[in-house]
Short mmCIF file of C-alpha atoms in Angstrom, two decimals:
data_model
loop_
_atom_site.label_atom_id
_atom_site.label_comp_id
_atom_site.label_asym_id
_atom_site.label_seq_id
_atom_site.Cartn_x
_atom_site.Cartn_y
_atom_site.Cartn_z
CA ASN A 184 133.14 149.43 55.44
CA ALA A 185 129.65 148.09 55.85
CA GLY A 186 130.63 144.89 54.27
CA VAL A 187 127.72 142.82 52.70
CA THR A 188 124.30 144.18 53.48
CA GLN A 189 121.09 142.52 52.78
CA THR A 190 117.38 143.89 52.79
CA PRO A 191 114.94 143.15 53.99
CA LYS A 192 115.63 141.16 57.12
CA PHE A 193 112.24 139.40 57.15
CA GLN A 194 109.58 139.06 54.41
CA VAL A 195 106.23 137.14 54.26
CA LEU A 196 104.80 136.58 50.67
CA LYS A 197 101.64 134.95 49.45
CA THR A 198 102.00 132.23 46.79
CA GLY A 199 102.34 133.78 43.44
CA GLN A 200 103.66 137.27 44.54
CA SER A 201 106.92 138.50 43.43
CA MET A 202 109.69 140.36 45.20
CA THR A 203 113.38 141.29 45.02
CA LEU A 204 115.94 140.57 47.74
CA GLN A 205 118.59 143.22 47.87
CA CYS A 206 122.29 142.54 48.33
CA ALA A 207 125.08 145.25 48.27
CA GLN A 208 128.83 145.14 49.14
CA ASP A 209 131.23 148.01 49.35
CA MET A 210 134.53 146.09 49.23
CA ASN A 211 134.83 146.23 45.42
CA HIS A 212 134.44 142.41 45.22
CA GLU A 213 134.10 140.96 41.77
CA TYR A 214 132.45 137.75 42.91
CA MET A 215 128.96 137.66 44.43
CA SER A 216 126.64 134.86 45.12
CA TRP A 217 123.25 133.76 46.52
CA TYR A 218 122.56 130.89 48.80
CA ARG A 219 119.62 129.40 50.46
CA GLN A 220 119.80 127.68 53.82
CA ASP A 221 117.21 125.03 54.82
CA PRO A 222 117.15 122.77 57.86
CA GLY A 223 119.25 119.63 57.30
CA MET A 224 120.33 120.62 53.73
CA GLY A 225 123.06 123.21 54.49
CA LEU A 226 123.62 126.23 52.24
CA ARG A 227 123.06 125.72 48.52
CA LEU A 228 124.12 127.94 45.82
CA ILE A 229 121.38 129.55 43.82
CA HIS A 230 123.07 132.02 41.29
CA TYR A 231 126.54 133.70 41.19
CA SER A 232 128.32 136.46 39.37
CA VAL A 233 132.04 136.85 38.52
CA GLY A 234 131.62 140.46 37.61
CA ALA A 235 129.17 143.24 36.33
CA GLY A 236 127.08 141.83 33.41
CA ILE A 237 128.07 138.23 34.06
CA THR A 238 125.89 135.77 35.96
CA ASP A 239 125.46 132.01 36.06
CA GLN A 240 123.39 129.42 37.68
CA GLY A 241 124.29 127.43 40.70
CA GLU A 242 122.82 124.24 42.20
CA VAL A 243 119.31 125.37 42.73
CA PRO A 244 118.41 128.16 40.33
CA ASN A 245 114.68 127.35 39.37
CA GLY A 246 112.29 130.08 40.37
CA TYR A 247 114.92 132.80 40.80
CA ASN A 248 116.42 135.39 38.53
CA VAL A 249 119.52 137.64 38.89
CA SER A 250 121.18 140.43 37.24
CA ARG A 251 124.35 142.36 37.99
CA SER A 252 124.47 145.86 36.54
CA THR A 253 127.03 147.17 39.01
CA THR A 254 129.92 145.80 40.86
CA GLU A 255 128.23 146.72 44.13
CA ASP A 256 124.78 145.23 43.81
CA PHE A 257 123.42 141.76 43.10
CA PRO A 258 119.60 141.51 43.57
CA LEU A 259 117.78 138.27 43.61
CA ARG A 260 114.32 138.07 42.04
CA LEU A 261 111.47 135.64 42.89
CA LEU A 262 109.02 135.95 39.93
CA SER A 263 106.23 133.92 41.44
CA ALA A 264 106.87 132.80 45.00
CA ALA A 265 106.12 129.25 46.07
CA PRO A 266 105.91 127.79 49.46
CA SER A 267 109.07 125.62 48.63
CA GLN A 268 111.02 128.98 48.53
CA THR A 269 110.45 129.49 52.23
CA SER A 270 114.05 129.72 53.44
CA VAL A 271 116.74 131.89 54.72
CA TYR A 272 118.73 133.61 51.92
CA PHE A 273 122.37 134.68 52.16
CA CYS A 274 124.33 136.81 49.88
CA ALA A 275 128.09 136.56 49.88
CA SER A 276 131.09 138.17 48.03
CA SER A 277 134.82 137.87 47.51
CA TYR A 278 137.63 138.89 45.49
CA SER A 279 138.11 136.75 42.28
CA SER A 280 141.80 135.98 43.46
CA VAL A 281 143.52 134.07 46.05
CA PRO A 282 142.67 133.43 48.87
CA TYR A 283 138.95 133.82 47.72
CA GLU A 284 137.73 134.50 51.18
CA GLN A 285 133.94 134.58 51.28
CA TYR A 286 132.07 137.42 53.24
CA PHE A 287 128.43 136.88 54.08
CA GLY A 288 125.56 139.13 54.53
CA PRO A 289 123.20 138.75 57.67
CA GLY A 290 120.53 137.01 55.69
CA THR A 291 116.80 137.44 54.69
CA ARG A 292 114.22 135.10 56.24
CA LEU A 293 111.47 134.61 53.75
CA THR A 294 108.24 132.80 54.42
CA VAL A 295 105.75 132.03 51.50
CA THR A 296 102.23 131.19 52.57
CA LYS B 206 130.26 116.42 42.50
CA GLN B 207 131.94 117.74 45.62
CA GLU B 208 130.28 116.49 48.95
CA VAL B 209 131.21 117.86 52.44
CA THR B 210 130.31 116.04 55.56
CA GLN B 211 130.52 117.17 59.10
CA ILE B 212 130.14 114.67 61.98
CA PRO B 213 128.77 114.80 64.55
CA ALA B 214 125.72 116.94 63.72
CA ALA B 215 125.64 117.99 67.35
CA LEU B 216 128.17 118.08 70.33
CA SER B 217 127.87 119.02 73.99
CA VAL B 218 130.87 119.49 76.20
CA PRO B 219 131.64 120.93 79.60
CA GLU B 220 133.11 124.38 79.85
CA GLY B 221 136.84 124.40 79.82
CA GLU B 222 137.36 121.25 77.68
CA ASN B 223 139.34 121.23 74.44
CA LEU B 224 137.38 119.86 71.44
CA VAL B 225 137.71 118.83 67.81
CA LEU B 226 135.19 119.37 65.07
CA ASN B 227 135.60 117.40 61.95
CA CYS B 228 134.96 118.06 58.20
CA SER B 229 135.49 115.76 55.26
CA PHE B 230 135.30 116.37 51.55
CA THR B 231 135.28 114.00 48.58
CA ASP B 232 137.24 116.02 45.86
CA SER B 233 140.75 117.07 46.85
CA ALA B 234 141.06 119.68 44.11
CA ILE B 235 140.10 122.62 46.26
CA TYR B 236 141.39 126.18 46.40
CA ASN B 237 140.74 126.68 50.08
CA LEU B 238 138.78 125.46 52.98
CA GLN B 239 136.95 128.03 55.31
CA TRP B 240 135.30 127.59 58.63
CA PHE B 241 132.39 129.73 59.69
CA ARG B 242 130.51 130.27 62.80
CA GLN B 243 126.58 130.76 62.81
CA ASP B 244 124.67 131.86 65.84
CA PRO B 245 120.99 131.20 65.87
CA GLY B 246 118.97 133.41 63.51
CA LYS B 247 122.22 135.21 62.38
CA GLY B 248 124.52 135.20 59.43
CA LEU B 249 127.92 133.42 58.87
CA THR B 250 131.09 134.73 60.44
CA SER B 251 134.29 133.66 58.91
CA LEU B 252 136.64 131.99 61.54
CA LEU B 253 139.67 130.63 59.53
CA LEU B 254 140.58 130.02 56.00
CA ILE B 255 143.18 127.64 54.90
CA GLN B 256 144.56 127.79 51.51
CA SER B 257 145.08 124.51 49.55
CA SER B 258 148.89 124.89 49.91
CA GLN B 259 148.71 125.37 53.69
CA ARG B 260 148.53 122.80 56.49
CA GLU B 261 146.87 124.86 59.28
CA GLN B 262 145.80 128.31 60.51
CA THR B 263 145.46 129.68 63.98
CA SER B 264 143.41 132.46 65.48
CA GLY B 265 143.42 132.77 69.18
CA ARG B 266 142.00 129.56 70.76
CA LEU B 267 140.99 128.23 67.31
CA ASN B 268 143.29 126.00 65.16
CA ALA B 269 142.22 124.63 61.91
CA SER B 270 144.10 121.94 59.88
CA LEU B 271 143.79 120.67 56.39
CA ASP B 272 144.92 117.33 54.86
CA LYS B 273 144.04 117.45 51.25
CA SER B 274 145.22 114.03 50.38
CA SER B 275 142.79 112.47 52.88
CA GLY B 276 139.93 114.97 52.24
CA ARG B 277 139.80 116.05 55.94
CA SER B 278 139.93 119.18 58.03
CA THR B 279 139.68 119.74 61.71
CA LEU B 280 138.75 122.75 63.87
CA TYR B 281 140.35 122.62 67.37
CA ILE B 282 138.87 124.84 70.05
CA ALA B 283 140.90 125.10 73.20
CA ALA B 284 139.51 125.79 76.61
CA SER B 285 135.93 126.11 75.51
CA GLN B 286 133.61 128.80 76.78
CA PRO B 287 129.84 129.04 76.89
CA GLY B 288 130.19 131.84 74.34
CA ASP B 289 131.59 129.32 71.79
CA SER B 290 128.13 127.67 71.57
CA ALA B 291 127.05 128.00 67.91
CA THR B 292 126.74 126.03 64.72
CA TYR B 293 130.14 125.46 62.99
CA LEU B 294 130.24 125.25 59.28
CA CYS B 295 132.96 124.17 57.00
CA ALA B 296 133.06 125.03 53.22
CA VAL B 297 135.36 124.10 50.46
CA LEU B 298 136.05 126.23 47.49
CA ILE B 299 136.53 124.68 44.05
CA SER B 300 137.08 126.09 40.59
CA ASN B 301 135.04 125.08 37.47
CA PHE B 302 136.50 126.67 34.36
CA GLY B 303 137.35 129.82 36.22
CA ASN B 304 134.14 130.00 38.18
CA GLU B 305 134.67 129.53 41.90
CA LYS B 306 132.06 127.74 43.82
CA LEU B 307 131.68 127.13 47.55
CA THR B 308 130.18 123.82 48.85
CA PHE B 309 129.10 123.63 52.56
CA GLY B 310 128.68 120.92 55.06
CA THR B 311 125.57 120.77 57.03
CA GLY B 312 127.34 121.97 60.22
CA THR B 313 127.99 120.83 63.81
CA ARG B 314 125.80 122.41 66.48
CA LEU B 315 128.10 122.93 69.51
CA THR B 316 126.78 123.53 73.02
CA ILE B 317 129.17 124.36 75.83
CA ILE B 318 127.81 123.48 79.18
CA PRO B 319 128.64 125.92 82.03
#
């Protein structure tokens, strides 16, 4: 199994540009989520999904959109990038049952200038 | 709101020593607690997961304990090695009307001195 994969690894955007961060998992996990990691603030939940067609907001959802059309994929869209969205983004997945162990992707480092 | 704290933020110890990393959380209604390792510029690697009904888990030189009533967990690393140098994160999983959410601490950056 490839586990949780993320593309791209690095991305530089100009303010106002849009892009999609890709996340895929091959473990048939129902639950998928997106986090951002900023120095001194830990990982914060952006959006999550408990299954195909179901998404919800996390702690810091503003400026981001998600959709989940398949069990495997959970893309994160930045509609109009801002410098405040410079961060490292991690995707995670798990089964929606005990023990709910979370598996993380390798991350995408995004810089918005 | 669940808050997770890890103290100290950074720790340096000589190689070979045993050490303990601390994690505390404010809401004891958790499903599990997970310890992760993060190397610089890399993703998170799961080390140990303790379910709410368990008291501890062990994997090799690592032992994690959980005391829900006091809102505390510790990660014990025996006979530390330079390769253990990394940032260690703890995270607690809670459920909100069937939606599970993970709350992270800010981590302890561990340096093992050869």
